[in-house]
Amino acid sequence: SATTTPSSPATSTSTESDSAPSNYIQSPGYPQSYSNNVNMEEIVTVAEGKVILFTWVDFDLESHSSCAFDHVSVVEYIQETEKVIIPKSCGLFPLFSSFTSKTNEVVIRFKTDGSVTKKGFCLEYEAVDPEDFVVNTIS
């Protein structure tokens, strides 16, 4: 009978975090430049009871003092009221390198105007337990 040799264990040095599924929201065409006149809305939903931890992997949008041309923003709905997590952002540096939602559903909006395109953005997200991010306040 044919003997099957067991496959040798992988010798790659992957860490624990590498085994977690990678979830990314990217601007259209990333890592190539995004297009003009984009109006994108991506909804990220995770399991009930979880919140979403976001980390910017890459960020390069047309710069403007009030981000009037190209911008990305992140909102969520709390009791049917829109709450801004990340206001309209552009340029090379997002407001926060990482941020966390308060709910399990977030809307990422990306809008561009009719001229100047850049590399865009790549935003990684993962579902986490809210208590991991409780801010300790002294009562």
mmCIF file with all atom_site columns, C-alpha atoms in Angstrom:
data_model
loop_
_atom_site.group_PDB
_atom_site.id
_atom_site.type_symbol
_atom_site.label_atom_id
_atom_site.label_alt_id
_atom_site.label_comp_id
_atom_site.label_asym_id
_atom_site.label_entity_id
_atom_site.label_seq_id
_atom_site.pdbx_PDB_ins_code
_atom_site.Cartn_x
_atom_site.Cartn_y
_atom_site.Cartn_z
_atom_site.occupancy
_atom_site.B_iso_or_equiv
_atom_site.pdbx_formal_charge
_atom_site.auth_seq_id
_atom_site.auth_comp_id
_atom_site.auth_asym_id
_atom_site.auth_atom_id
_atom_site.pdbx_PDB_model_num
ATOM 1   C CA . SER A 1 1   ? 0.000   0.000  0.000   1.00 0.00 ? 1   SER A CA 1
ATOM 2   C CA . ALA A 1 2   ? 1.193   3.505  -0.736  1.00 0.00 ? 2   ALA A CA 1
ATOM 3   C CA . THR A 1 3   ? 2.627   5.344  2.221   1.00 0.00 ? 3   THR A CA 1
ATOM 4   C CA . THR A 1 4   ? 1.679   8.984  2.544   1.00 0.00 ? 4   THR A CA 1
ATOM 5   C CA . THR A 1 5   ? 4.281   11.111 4.204   1.00 0.00 ? 5   THR A CA 1
ATOM 6   C CA . PRO A 1 6   ? 2.767   13.683 6.534   1.00 0.00 ? 6   PRO A CA 1
ATOM 7   C CA . SER A 1 7   ? 3.360   17.187 5.287   1.00 0.00 ? 7   SER A CA 1
ATOM 8   C CA . SER A 1 8   ? 6.157   18.804 7.203   1.00 0.00 ? 8   SER A CA 1
ATOM 9   C CA . PRO A 1 9   ? 5.126   21.561 9.619   1.00 0.00 ? 9   PRO A CA 1
ATOM 10  C CA . ALA A 1 10  ? 5.356   25.018 8.138   1.00 0.00 ? 10  ALA A CA 1
ATOM 11  C CA . THR A 1 11  ? 8.607   26.667 9.032   1.00 0.00 ? 11  THR A CA 1
ATOM 12  C CA . SER A 1 12  ? 7.386   30.194 8.432   1.00 0.00 ? 12  SER A CA 1
ATOM 13  C CA . THR A 1 13  ? 7.751   32.481 11.417  1.00 0.00 ? 13  THR A CA 1
ATOM 14  C CA . SER A 1 14  ? 4.204   33.747 11.422  1.00 0.00 ? 14  SER A CA 1
ATOM 15  C CA . THR A 1 15  ? 3.094   35.365 14.629  1.00 0.00 ? 15  THR A CA 1
ATOM 16  C CA . GLU A 1 16  ? -0.275  34.884 16.263  1.00 0.00 ? 16  GLU A CA 1
ATOM 17  C CA . SER A 1 17  ? -1.671  38.071 14.758  1.00 0.00 ? 17  SER A CA 1
ATOM 18  C CA . ASP A 1 18  ? -0.843  36.899 11.237  1.00 0.00 ? 18  ASP A CA 1
ATOM 19  C CA . SER A 1 19  ? -3.306  34.063 11.573  1.00 0.00 ? 19  SER A CA 1
ATOM 20  C CA . ALA A 1 20  ? -6.175  36.453 12.210  1.00 0.00 ? 20  ALA A CA 1
ATOM 21  C CA . PRO A 1 21  ? -8.085  37.239 9.028   1.00 0.00 ? 21  PRO A CA 1
ATOM 22  C CA . SER A 1 22  ? -6.997  40.571 7.613   1.00 0.00 ? 22  SER A CA 1
ATOM 23  C CA . ASN A 1 23  ? -9.853  42.933 6.974   1.00 0.00 ? 23  ASN A CA 1
ATOM 24  C CA . TYR A 1 24  ? -9.160  46.004 4.909   1.00 0.00 ? 24  TYR A CA 1
ATOM 25  C CA . ILE A 1 25  ? -11.123 48.885 3.491   1.00 0.00 ? 25  ILE A CA 1
ATOM 26  C CA . GLN A 1 26  ? -9.267  50.544 0.637   1.00 0.00 ? 26  GLN A CA 1
ATOM 27  C CA . SER A 1 27  ? -9.844  53.417 -1.707  1.00 0.00 ? 27  SER A CA 1
ATOM 28  C CA . PRO A 1 28  ? -10.876 52.204 -5.170  1.00 0.00 ? 28  PRO A CA 1
ATOM 29  C CA . GLY A 1 29  ? -7.848  51.078 -7.182  1.00 0.00 ? 29  GLY A CA 1
ATOM 30  C CA . TYR A 1 30  ? -5.501  51.020 -4.180  1.00 0.00 ? 30  TYR A CA 1
ATOM 31  C CA . PRO A 1 31  ? -2.478  50.877 -4.205  1.00 0.00 ? 31  PRO A CA 1
ATOM 32  C CA . GLN A 1 32  ? -2.795  52.649 -7.542  1.00 0.00 ? 32  GLN A CA 1
ATOM 33  C CA . SER A 1 33  ? -4.224  56.160 -7.504  1.00 0.00 ? 33  SER A CA 1
ATOM 34  C CA . TYR A 1 34  ? -7.926  56.557 -6.933  1.00 0.00 ? 34  TYR A CA 1
ATOM 35  C CA . SER A 1 35  ? -10.123 58.127 -9.619  1.00 0.00 ? 35  SER A CA 1
ATOM 36  C CA . ASN A 1 36  ? -11.765 61.512 -9.843  1.00 0.00 ? 36  ASN A CA 1
ATOM 37  C CA . ASN A 1 37  ? -15.398 61.935 -8.814  1.00 0.00 ? 37  ASN A CA 1
ATOM 38  C CA . VAL A 1 38  ? -15.511 58.943 -6.478  1.00 0.00 ? 38  VAL A CA 1
ATOM 39  C CA . ASN A 1 39  ? -18.412 58.739 -4.062  1.00 0.00 ? 39  ASN A CA 1
ATOM 40  C CA . MET A 1 40  ? -17.870 55.596 -2.049  1.00 0.00 ? 40  MET A CA 1
ATOM 41  C CA . GLU A 1 41  ? -19.646 54.395 1.046   1.00 0.00 ? 41  GLU A CA 1
ATOM 42  C CA . GLU A 1 42  ? -18.477 51.186 2.722   1.00 0.00 ? 42  GLU A CA 1
ATOM 43  C CA . ILE A 1 43  ? -20.312 49.678 5.654   1.00 0.00 ? 43  ILE A CA 1
ATOM 44  C CA . VAL A 1 44  ? -18.291 47.593 8.103   1.00 0.00 ? 44  VAL A CA 1
ATOM 45  C CA . THR A 1 45  ? -20.317 45.336 10.381  1.00 0.00 ? 45  THR A CA 1
ATOM 46  C CA . VAL A 1 46  ? -18.999 42.982 13.032  1.00 0.00 ? 46  VAL A CA 1
ATOM 47  C CA . ALA A 1 47  ? -20.770 40.663 15.450  1.00 0.00 ? 47  ALA A CA 1
ATOM 48  C CA . GLU A 1 48  ? -23.295 42.075 17.930  1.00 0.00 ? 48  GLU A CA 1
ATOM 49  C CA . GLY A 1 49  ? -21.655 43.117 21.159  1.00 0.00 ? 49  GLY A CA 1
ATOM 50  C CA . LYS A 1 50  ? -18.300 43.778 19.507  1.00 0.00 ? 50  LYS A CA 1
ATOM 51  C CA . VAL A 1 51  ? -16.806 47.116 18.542  1.00 0.00 ? 51  VAL A CA 1
ATOM 52  C CA . ILE A 1 52  ? -14.415 47.838 15.691  1.00 0.00 ? 52  ILE A CA 1
ATOM 53  C CA . LEU A 1 53  ? -10.767 48.750 16.075  1.00 0.00 ? 53  LEU A CA 1
ATOM 54  C CA . PHE A 1 54  ? -9.438  50.559 13.001  1.00 0.00 ? 54  PHE A CA 1
ATOM 55  C CA . THR A 1 55  ? -5.819  51.208 12.085  1.00 0.00 ? 55  THR A CA 1
ATOM 56  C CA . TRP A 1 56  ? -4.665  53.304 9.121   1.00 0.00 ? 56  TRP A CA 1
ATOM 57  C CA . VAL A 1 57  ? -2.162  51.287 7.099   1.00 0.00 ? 57  VAL A CA 1
ATOM 58  C CA . ASP A 1 58  ? -1.718  53.922 4.421   1.00 0.00 ? 58  ASP A CA 1
ATOM 59  C CA . PHE A 1 59  ? -3.062  57.433 3.906   1.00 0.00 ? 59  PHE A CA 1
ATOM 60  C CA . ASP A 1 60  ? -2.418  59.818 1.006   1.00 0.00 ? 60  ASP A CA 1
ATOM 61  C CA . LEU A 1 61  ? -5.230  62.081 -0.171  1.00 0.00 ? 61  LEU A CA 1
ATOM 62  C CA . GLU A 1 62  ? -5.181  65.431 -1.944  1.00 0.00 ? 62  GLU A CA 1
ATOM 63  C CA . SER A 1 63  ? -4.357  68.006 0.702   1.00 0.00 ? 63  SER A CA 1
ATOM 64  C CA . HIS A 1 64  ? -6.558  70.999 1.546   1.00 0.00 ? 64  HIS A CA 1
ATOM 65  C CA . SER A 1 65  ? -6.936  73.061 4.720   1.00 0.00 ? 65  SER A CA 1
ATOM 66  C CA . SER A 1 66  ? -10.543 71.976 5.179   1.00 0.00 ? 66  SER A CA 1
ATOM 67  C CA . CYS A 1 67  ? -10.344 68.809 3.045   1.00 0.00 ? 67  CYS A CA 1
ATOM 68  C CA . ALA A 1 68  ? -12.821 70.280 0.567   1.00 0.00 ? 68  ALA A CA 1
ATOM 69  C CA . PHE A 1 69  ? -11.487 68.348 -2.437  1.00 0.00 ? 69  PHE A CA 1
ATOM 70  C CA . ASP A 1 70  ? -10.853 64.712 -1.558  1.00 0.00 ? 70  ASP A CA 1
ATOM 71  C CA . HIS A 1 71  ? -11.636 63.294 1.855   1.00 0.00 ? 71  HIS A CA 1
ATOM 72  C CA . VAL A 1 72  ? -12.447 60.223 3.865   1.00 0.00 ? 72  VAL A CA 1
ATOM 73  C CA . SER A 1 73  ? -14.669 60.270 6.933   1.00 0.00 ? 73  SER A CA 1
ATOM 74  C CA . VAL A 1 74  ? -15.971 57.629 9.320   1.00 0.00 ? 74  VAL A CA 1
ATOM 75  C CA . VAL A 1 75  ? -19.355 57.736 11.040  1.00 0.00 ? 75  VAL A CA 1
ATOM 76  C CA . GLU A 1 76  ? -21.607 55.443 13.035  1.00 0.00 ? 76  GLU A CA 1
ATOM 77  C CA . TYR A 1 77  ? -25.236 55.640 14.119  1.00 0.00 ? 77  TYR A CA 1
ATOM 78  C CA . ILE A 1 78  ? -26.067 55.729 17.810  1.00 0.00 ? 78  ILE A CA 1
ATOM 79  C CA . GLN A 1 79  ? -29.802 55.606 18.460  1.00 0.00 ? 79  GLN A CA 1
ATOM 80  C CA . GLU A 1 80  ? -30.362 56.573 14.815  1.00 0.00 ? 80  GLU A CA 1
ATOM 81  C CA . THR A 1 81  ? -28.229 59.695 15.206  1.00 0.00 ? 81  THR A CA 1
ATOM 82  C CA . GLU A 1 82  ? -25.152 60.020 13.036  1.00 0.00 ? 82  GLU A CA 1
ATOM 83  C CA . LYS A 1 83  ? -21.999 60.391 15.126  1.00 0.00 ? 83  LYS A CA 1
ATOM 84  C CA . VAL A 1 84  ? -18.715 61.347 13.491  1.00 0.00 ? 84  VAL A CA 1
ATOM 85  C CA . ILE A 1 85  ? -15.807 59.135 14.551  1.00 0.00 ? 85  ILE A CA 1
ATOM 86  C CA . ILE A 1 86  ? -13.284 60.577 12.101  1.00 0.00 ? 86  ILE A CA 1
ATOM 87  C CA . PRO A 1 87  ? -14.192 63.920 10.522  1.00 0.00 ? 87  PRO A CA 1
ATOM 88  C CA . LYS A 1 88  ? -13.315 64.639 6.888   1.00 0.00 ? 88  LYS A CA 1
ATOM 89  C CA . SER A 1 89  ? -9.607  63.858 6.612   1.00 0.00 ? 89  SER A CA 1
ATOM 90  C CA . CYS A 1 90  ? -7.087  64.368 3.820   1.00 0.00 ? 90  CYS A CA 1
ATOM 91  C CA . GLY A 1 91  ? -3.407  64.990 3.158   1.00 0.00 ? 91  GLY A CA 1
ATOM 92  C CA . LEU A 1 92  ? -0.736  62.594 4.382   1.00 0.00 ? 92  LEU A CA 1
ATOM 93  C CA . PHE A 1 93  ? -1.601  62.225 8.049   1.00 0.00 ? 93  PHE A CA 1
ATOM 94  C CA . PRO A 1 94  ? -4.950  61.038 9.391   1.00 0.00 ? 94  PRO A CA 1
ATOM 95  C CA . LEU A 1 95  ? -6.199  62.519 12.641  1.00 0.00 ? 95  LEU A CA 1
ATOM 96  C CA . PHE A 1 96  ? -5.519  59.359 14.644  1.00 0.00 ? 96  PHE A CA 1
ATOM 97  C CA . SER A 1 97  ? -3.342  56.422 13.684  1.00 0.00 ? 97  SER A CA 1
ATOM 98  C CA . SER A 1 98  ? -6.006  54.124 15.108  1.00 0.00 ? 98  SER A CA 1
ATOM 99  C CA . PHE A 1 99  ? -9.510  54.530 16.494  1.00 0.00 ? 99  PHE A CA 1
ATOM 100 C CA . THR A 1 100 ? -12.358 52.461 17.860  1.00 0.00 ? 100 THR A CA 1
ATOM 101 C CA . SER A 1 101 ? -16.086 52.575 17.211  1.00 0.00 ? 101 SER A CA 1
ATOM 102 C CA . LYS A 1 102 ? -18.723 52.523 19.950  1.00 0.00 ? 102 LYS A CA 1
ATOM 103 C CA . THR A 1 103 ? -21.027 50.212 18.001  1.00 0.00 ? 103 THR A CA 1
ATOM 104 C CA . ASN A 1 104 ? -20.652 47.179 15.747  1.00 0.00 ? 104 ASN A CA 1
ATOM 105 C CA . GLU A 1 105 ? -21.400 49.035 12.508  1.00 0.00 ? 105 GLU A CA 1
ATOM 106 C CA . VAL A 1 106 ? -19.477 51.866 10.924  1.00 0.00 ? 106 VAL A CA 1
ATOM 107 C CA . VAL A 1 107 ? -19.764 53.728 7.610   1.00 0.00 ? 107 VAL A CA 1
ATOM 108 C CA . ILE A 1 108 ? -16.612 54.797 5.781   1.00 0.00 ? 108 ILE A CA 1
ATOM 109 C CA . ARG A 1 109 ? -17.195 57.548 3.232   1.00 0.00 ? 109 ARG A CA 1
ATOM 110 C CA . PHE A 1 110 ? -14.724 58.522 0.555   1.00 0.00 ? 110 PHE A CA 1
ATOM 111 C CA . LYS A 1 111 ? -15.337 61.409 -1.841  1.00 0.00 ? 111 LYS A CA 1
ATOM 112 C CA . THR A 1 112 ? -13.089 62.890 -4.505  1.00 0.00 ? 112 THR A CA 1
ATOM 113 C CA . ASP A 1 113 ? -13.451 65.885 -6.789  1.00 0.00 ? 113 ASP A CA 1
ATOM 114 C CA . GLY A 1 114 ? -12.708 66.296 -10.490 1.00 0.00 ? 114 GLY A CA 1
ATOM 115 C CA . SER A 1 115 ? -8.939  66.768 -10.345 1.00 0.00 ? 115 SER A CA 1
ATOM 116 C CA . VAL A 1 116 ? -5.751  65.574 -8.621  1.00 0.00 ? 116 VAL A CA 1
ATOM 117 C CA . THR A 1 117 ? -5.629  61.947 -7.524  1.00 0.00 ? 117 THR A CA 1
ATOM 118 C CA . LYS A 1 118 ? -3.330  60.319 -5.003  1.00 0.00 ? 118 LYS A CA 1
ATOM 119 C CA . LYS A 1 119 ? -2.578  56.832 -3.724  1.00 0.00 ? 119 LYS A CA 1
ATOM 120 C CA . GLY A 1 120 ? -5.556  56.863 -1.368  1.00 0.00 ? 120 GLY A CA 1
ATOM 121 C CA . PHE A 1 121 ? -5.969  54.921 1.825   1.00 0.00 ? 121 PHE A CA 1
ATOM 122 C CA . CYS A 1 122 ? -5.883  51.478 3.340   1.00 0.00 ? 122 CYS A CA 1
ATOM 123 C CA . LEU A 1 123 ? -7.711  50.979 6.612   1.00 0.00 ? 123 LEU A CA 1
ATOM 124 C CA . GLU A 1 124 ? -7.408  47.763 8.585   1.00 0.00 ? 124 GLU A CA 1
ATOM 125 C CA . TYR A 1 125 ? -10.138 46.750 11.006  1.00 0.00 ? 125 TYR A CA 1
ATOM 126 C CA . GLU A 1 126 ? -10.861 44.045 13.517  1.00 0.00 ? 126 GLU A CA 1
ATOM 127 C CA . ALA A 1 127 ? -13.691 43.159 15.869  1.00 0.00 ? 127 ALA A CA 1
ATOM 128 C CA . VAL A 1 128 ? -12.757 43.597 19.515  1.00 0.00 ? 128 VAL A CA 1
ATOM 129 C CA . ASP A 1 129 ? -14.532 43.456 22.850  1.00 0.00 ? 129 ASP A CA 1
ATOM 130 C CA . PRO A 1 130 ? -15.636 46.884 24.056  1.00 0.00 ? 130 PRO A CA 1
ATOM 131 C CA . GLU A 1 131 ? -14.221 46.333 27.519  1.00 0.00 ? 131 GLU A CA 1
ATOM 132 C CA . ASP A 1 132 ? -10.726 46.184 26.020  1.00 0.00 ? 132 ASP A CA 1
ATOM 133 C CA . PHE A 1 133 ? -11.067 49.910 25.424  1.00 0.00 ? 133 PHE A CA 1
ATOM 134 C CA . VAL A 1 134 ? -12.801 51.133 28.539  1.00 0.00 ? 134 VAL A CA 1
ATOM 135 C CA . VAL A 1 135 ? -11.214 54.368 29.638  1.00 0.00 ? 135 VAL A CA 1
ATOM 136 C CA . ASN A 1 136 ? -10.646 54.347 33.356  1.00 0.00 ? 136 ASN A CA 1
ATOM 137 C CA . THR A 1 137 ? -12.044 57.511 34.829  1.00 0.00 ? 137 THR A CA 1
ATOM 138 C CA . ILE A 1 138 ? -11.615 58.502 38.446  1.00 0.00 ? 138 ILE A CA 1
ATOM 139 C CA . SER A 1 139 ? -15.054 59.024 39.908  1.00 0.00 ? 139 SER A CA 1
#
